[in-house]
Amino acid sequence: MQRADSLFAAGQYAASVPAYKSQVWQQRQASPALLLKLAYAQQQLGHYPATLLYLSLAYARQPRVRTWRQLATLAAQHQLVGYPMTWQQEVRVQAHRYYYPGLQVLLGGAVVGAVWLLWRRGPRGAWLAYAGYVGLLSAYLHFLQPKPAGLVARPGAVLMAGPSAGAAWLSTAAVGDRLLVLGRQDIWYRVKWQQGEAFVREADLLVVE
């Protein structure tokens, strides 16, 4: 990796990419910093689909507003969908960033609360308050849990109204379009499309989690 870093620092991006890719895909050691380096190298080489992929992987591991802005800017240059650049999206990015630390705190509070209530044999009112706390925790899990996203990996990927080749055709996606994944059915992913849902073949979508 030291040699790859030296090549990267010297601007020899094509020479540094193979070592970085080996680290990511073969050794499975993909830190956000490494992924951002790889994304930058791919961008300098003019490979925008690979740049989107590595930026998306870095964002999935460590949500940052700066990384999202890089994604959205690159997507806008290539007229891709699924990369809103709005203040609401930046709020969602921050929520995703602190989702797991917040979940740990809430779960810890639930455990401590349950132990305290059982130990002290808390009154009915305390149990009702605890039930409300658990409801808050459930809402946190339901509404704020980050959803996996998929990047369209093949040109001409079709979006269908149902999980079948015989379903109605809705649209054709471009390489790099970002679709939120809502579920899976056989060889199809159910994705969010505009104000509704669509289905895309699993072979046409690379899911980033």
Short mmCIF file of C-alpha atoms in Angstrom, two decimals:
data_model
loop_
_atom_site.label_atom_id
_atom_site.label_comp_id
_atom_site.label_asym_id
_atom_site.label_seq_id
_atom_site.Cartn_x
_atom_site.Cartn_y
_atom_site.Cartn_z
CA MET A 1 0.00 0.00 0.00
CA GLN A 2 2.88 2.39 0.58
CA ARG A 3 3.91 2.10 -3.05
CA ALA A 4 0.31 2.67 -4.18
CA ASP A 5 0.10 5.73 -1.94
CA SER A 6 3.36 7.04 -3.37
CA LEU A 7 2.05 6.58 -6.92
CA PHE A 8 -1.21 8.30 -5.97
CA ALA A 9 0.64 11.23 -4.40
CA ALA A 10 2.74 11.54 -7.58
CA GLY A 11 -0.39 11.73 -9.73
CA GLN A 12 0.16 8.29 -11.28
CA TYR A 13 -3.44 7.27 -10.79
CA ALA A 14 -3.60 4.46 -13.34
CA ALA A 15 -0.67 2.74 -11.63
CA SER A 16 -2.14 3.11 -8.14
CA VAL A 17 -5.63 1.85 -8.96
CA PRO A 18 -4.86 -1.92 -9.23
CA ALA A 19 -3.34 -2.06 -5.73
CA TYR A 20 -6.24 -0.08 -4.26
CA LYS A 21 -8.80 -2.29 -6.01
CA SER A 22 -7.04 -5.40 -4.72
CA GLN A 23 -7.26 -4.01 -1.20
CA VAL A 24 -10.98 -3.38 -1.59
CA TRP A 25 -12.20 -6.44 -3.49
CA GLN A 26 -9.72 -9.18 -2.65
CA GLN A 27 -8.50 -8.36 0.84
CA ARG A 28 -11.83 -6.81 1.84
CA GLN A 29 -10.15 -3.91 3.60
CA ALA A 30 -12.12 -0.90 2.45
CA SER A 31 -11.77 2.06 4.77
CA PRO A 32 -13.65 5.25 3.82
CA ALA A 33 -10.31 7.00 3.24
CA LEU A 34 -9.15 4.29 0.82
CA LEU A 35 -12.46 4.33 -1.04
CA LEU A 36 -12.29 8.10 -1.42
CA LYS A 37 -8.75 7.82 -2.80
CA LEU A 38 -9.90 5.21 -5.28
CA ALA A 39 -12.87 7.38 -6.27
CA TYR A 40 -10.59 10.36 -6.85
CA ALA A 41 -8.19 8.26 -8.94
CA GLN A 42 -11.03 6.93 -11.07
CA GLN A 43 -12.37 10.43 -11.55
CA GLN A 44 -8.99 11.66 -12.74
CA LEU A 45 -8.96 8.77 -15.23
CA GLY A 46 -12.40 9.76 -16.52
CA HIS A 47 -14.23 6.66 -15.28
CA TYR A 48 -17.37 8.23 -13.85
CA PRO A 49 -19.33 4.98 -13.14
CA ALA A 50 -16.42 3.66 -11.05
CA THR A 51 -16.14 7.04 -9.34
CA LEU A 52 -19.81 6.89 -8.37
CA LEU A 53 -19.38 3.34 -7.09
CA TYR A 54 -16.47 4.11 -4.78
CA LEU A 55 -17.98 7.36 -3.56
CA SER A 56 -21.18 5.44 -2.79
CA LEU A 57 -19.25 2.77 -0.90
CA ALA A 58 -17.43 5.45 1.09
CA TYR A 59 -20.74 7.17 1.84
CA ALA A 60 -22.36 3.89 2.95
CA ARG A 61 -19.54 3.27 5.42
CA GLN A 62 -19.25 6.82 6.66
CA PRO A 63 -22.10 9.19 5.67
CA ARG A 64 -20.78 12.70 5.20
CA VAL A 65 -22.39 15.76 3.63
CA ARG A 66 -19.17 16.45 1.71
CA THR A 67 -19.18 12.98 0.16
CA TRP A 68 -22.83 13.31 -0.77
CA ARG A 69 -22.17 16.66 -2.45
CA GLN A 70 -19.41 15.05 -4.51
CA LEU A 71 -21.85 12.33 -5.57
CA ALA A 72 -24.59 14.81 -6.41
CA THR A 73 -22.24 17.08 -8.39
CA LEU A 74 -20.89 14.20 -10.46
CA ALA A 75 -24.39 12.83 -11.03
CA ALA A 76 -25.63 16.24 -12.20
CA GLN A 77 -22.81 16.42 -14.75
CA HIS A 78 -24.04 13.15 -16.28
CA GLN A 79 -27.78 13.84 -15.81
CA LEU A 80 -28.33 10.92 -13.45
CA VAL A 81 -31.27 10.50 -11.09
CA GLY A 82 -31.37 9.65 -7.41
CA TYR A 83 -28.90 12.23 -6.10
CA PRO A 84 -30.90 15.18 -4.73
CA MET A 85 -28.91 18.20 -3.68
CA THR A 86 -31.32 19.77 -1.21
CA TRP A 87 -31.19 20.79 2.44
CA GLN A 88 -33.63 17.97 3.24
CA GLN A 89 -31.19 15.46 1.83
CA GLU A 90 -28.35 16.95 3.85
CA VAL A 91 -30.49 16.54 6.98
CA ARG A 92 -31.01 12.89 6.04
CA VAL A 93 -27.27 12.48 5.58
CA GLN A 94 -26.65 13.79 9.09
CA ALA A 95 -29.38 11.50 10.44
CA HIS A 96 -27.71 8.51 8.76
CA ARG A 97 -24.35 9.58 10.13
CA TYR A 98 -25.55 9.46 13.73
CA TYR A 99 -28.11 6.66 13.32
CA TYR A 100 -26.06 3.82 14.79
CA PRO A 101 -24.55 5.80 17.70
CA GLY A 102 -28.04 7.06 18.51
CA LEU A 103 -29.43 3.54 18.29
CA GLN A 104 -26.80 2.29 20.72
CA VAL A 105 -27.75 5.00 23.21
CA LEU A 106 -31.48 4.26 22.88
CA LEU A 107 -30.98 0.49 23.22
CA GLY A 108 -28.76 1.03 26.24
CA GLY A 109 -31.45 3.22 27.79
CA ALA A 110 -34.07 0.53 27.12
CA VAL A 111 -31.98 -2.13 28.86
CA VAL A 112 -31.17 0.08 31.84
CA GLY A 113 -34.80 1.13 32.14
CA ALA A 114 -36.05 -2.46 32.06
CA VAL A 115 -33.54 -3.58 34.69
CA TRP A 116 -34.40 -0.64 36.95
CA LEU A 117 -38.15 -1.25 36.67
CA LEU A 118 -37.80 -4.96 37.43
CA TRP A 119 -35.43 -4.35 40.31
CA ARG A 120 -37.45 -1.55 41.91
CA ARG A 121 -40.79 -3.04 40.90
CA GLY A 122 -41.76 0.26 39.37
CA PRO A 123 -45.31 1.61 39.60
CA ARG A 124 -47.80 1.47 36.74
CA GLY A 125 -46.96 5.01 35.65
CA ALA A 126 -43.29 4.16 35.28
CA TRP A 127 -44.13 1.15 33.12
CA LEU A 128 -46.35 3.32 30.92
CA ALA A 129 -43.49 5.79 30.50
CA TYR A 130 -41.20 2.90 29.59
CA ALA A 131 -43.74 1.68 27.01
CA GLY A 132 -43.67 5.15 25.47
CA TYR A 133 -39.89 5.02 25.37
CA VAL A 134 -40.00 1.66 23.58
CA GLY A 135 -42.49 3.17 21.12
CA LEU A 136 -40.02 5.99 20.46
CA LEU A 137 -37.30 3.42 19.87
CA SER A 138 -39.53 1.54 17.42
CA ALA A 139 -40.27 4.75 15.51
CA TYR A 140 -36.54 5.52 15.39
CA LEU A 141 -35.87 2.10 13.89
CA HIS A 142 -38.71 2.36 11.38
CA PHE A 143 -38.33 5.89 10.08
CA LEU A 144 -34.61 6.62 10.36
CA GLN A 145 -33.02 3.29 9.47
CA PRO A 146 -30.83 3.81 6.37
CA LYS A 147 -32.19 2.01 3.31
CA PRO A 148 -29.83 0.25 0.90
CA ALA A 149 -29.36 1.91 -2.47
CA GLY A 150 -28.56 0.35 -5.80
CA LEU A 151 -26.52 1.77 -8.65
CA VAL A 152 -27.60 0.85 -12.16
CA ALA A 153 -24.70 -1.18 -13.51
CA ARG A 154 -25.74 -1.85 -17.10
CA PRO A 155 -26.80 0.49 -19.90
CA GLY A 156 -30.40 0.15 -20.95
CA ALA A 157 -31.57 -1.37 -17.65
CA VAL A 158 -35.36 -1.50 -17.78
CA LEU A 159 -37.72 -0.57 -14.97
CA MET A 160 -40.88 -2.67 -14.96
CA ALA A 161 -44.21 -2.28 -13.20
CA GLY A 162 -43.97 -5.80 -11.79
CA PRO A 163 -41.42 -8.56 -11.14
CA SER A 164 -41.81 -10.11 -14.57
CA ALA A 165 -40.52 -9.63 -18.07
CA GLY A 166 -44.14 -9.51 -19.16
CA ALA A 167 -45.03 -6.60 -16.85
CA ALA A 168 -45.59 -3.09 -18.16
CA TRP A 169 -42.47 -1.15 -19.12
CA LEU A 170 -42.00 2.04 -17.10
CA SER A 171 -38.67 3.50 -18.11
CA THR A 172 -35.03 2.84 -18.93
CA ALA A 173 -32.34 3.73 -16.41
CA ALA A 174 -28.87 5.04 -17.16
CA VAL A 175 -25.63 3.62 -15.78
CA GLY A 176 -25.06 5.27 -12.41
CA ASP A 177 -28.69 6.09 -11.61
CA ARG A 178 -29.26 5.60 -7.88
CA LEU A 179 -32.38 3.74 -6.77
CA LEU A 180 -33.48 3.08 -3.19
CA VAL A 181 -34.04 -0.64 -2.68
CA LEU A 182 -37.32 -1.50 -0.96
CA GLY A 183 -37.17 -5.27 -1.22
CA ARG A 184 -36.44 -8.26 -3.40
CA GLN A 185 -38.59 -10.79 -5.20
CA ASP A 186 -36.95 -13.69 -7.01
CA ILE A 187 -34.48 -12.15 -9.50
CA TRP A 188 -35.98 -8.68 -9.18
CA TYR A 189 -35.31 -5.76 -6.86
CA ARG A 190 -38.25 -3.60 -5.86
CA VAL A 191 -37.05 0.00 -5.97
CA LYS A 192 -38.41 3.47 -5.42
CA TRP A 193 -39.03 5.19 -8.72
CA GLN A 194 -40.32 8.77 -8.91
CA GLN A 195 -43.43 8.80 -6.69
CA GLY A 196 -44.03 5.05 -6.86
CA GLU A 197 -42.26 1.73 -7.19
CA ALA A 198 -40.65 -0.24 -9.98
CA PHE A 199 -38.81 -3.51 -10.46
CA VAL A 200 -35.35 -3.99 -11.92
CA ARG A 201 -33.42 -7.20 -12.56
CA GLU A 202 -30.79 -7.99 -9.94
CA ALA A 203 -28.17 -8.35 -12.70
CA ASP A 204 -28.72 -4.70 -13.63
CA LEU A 205 -28.31 -3.28 -10.13
CA LEU A 206 -25.33 -3.15 -7.79
CA VAL A 207 -26.62 -2.78 -4.25
CA VAL A 208 -24.49 -0.66 -1.92
CA GLU A 209 -25.08 -1.12 1.84
#
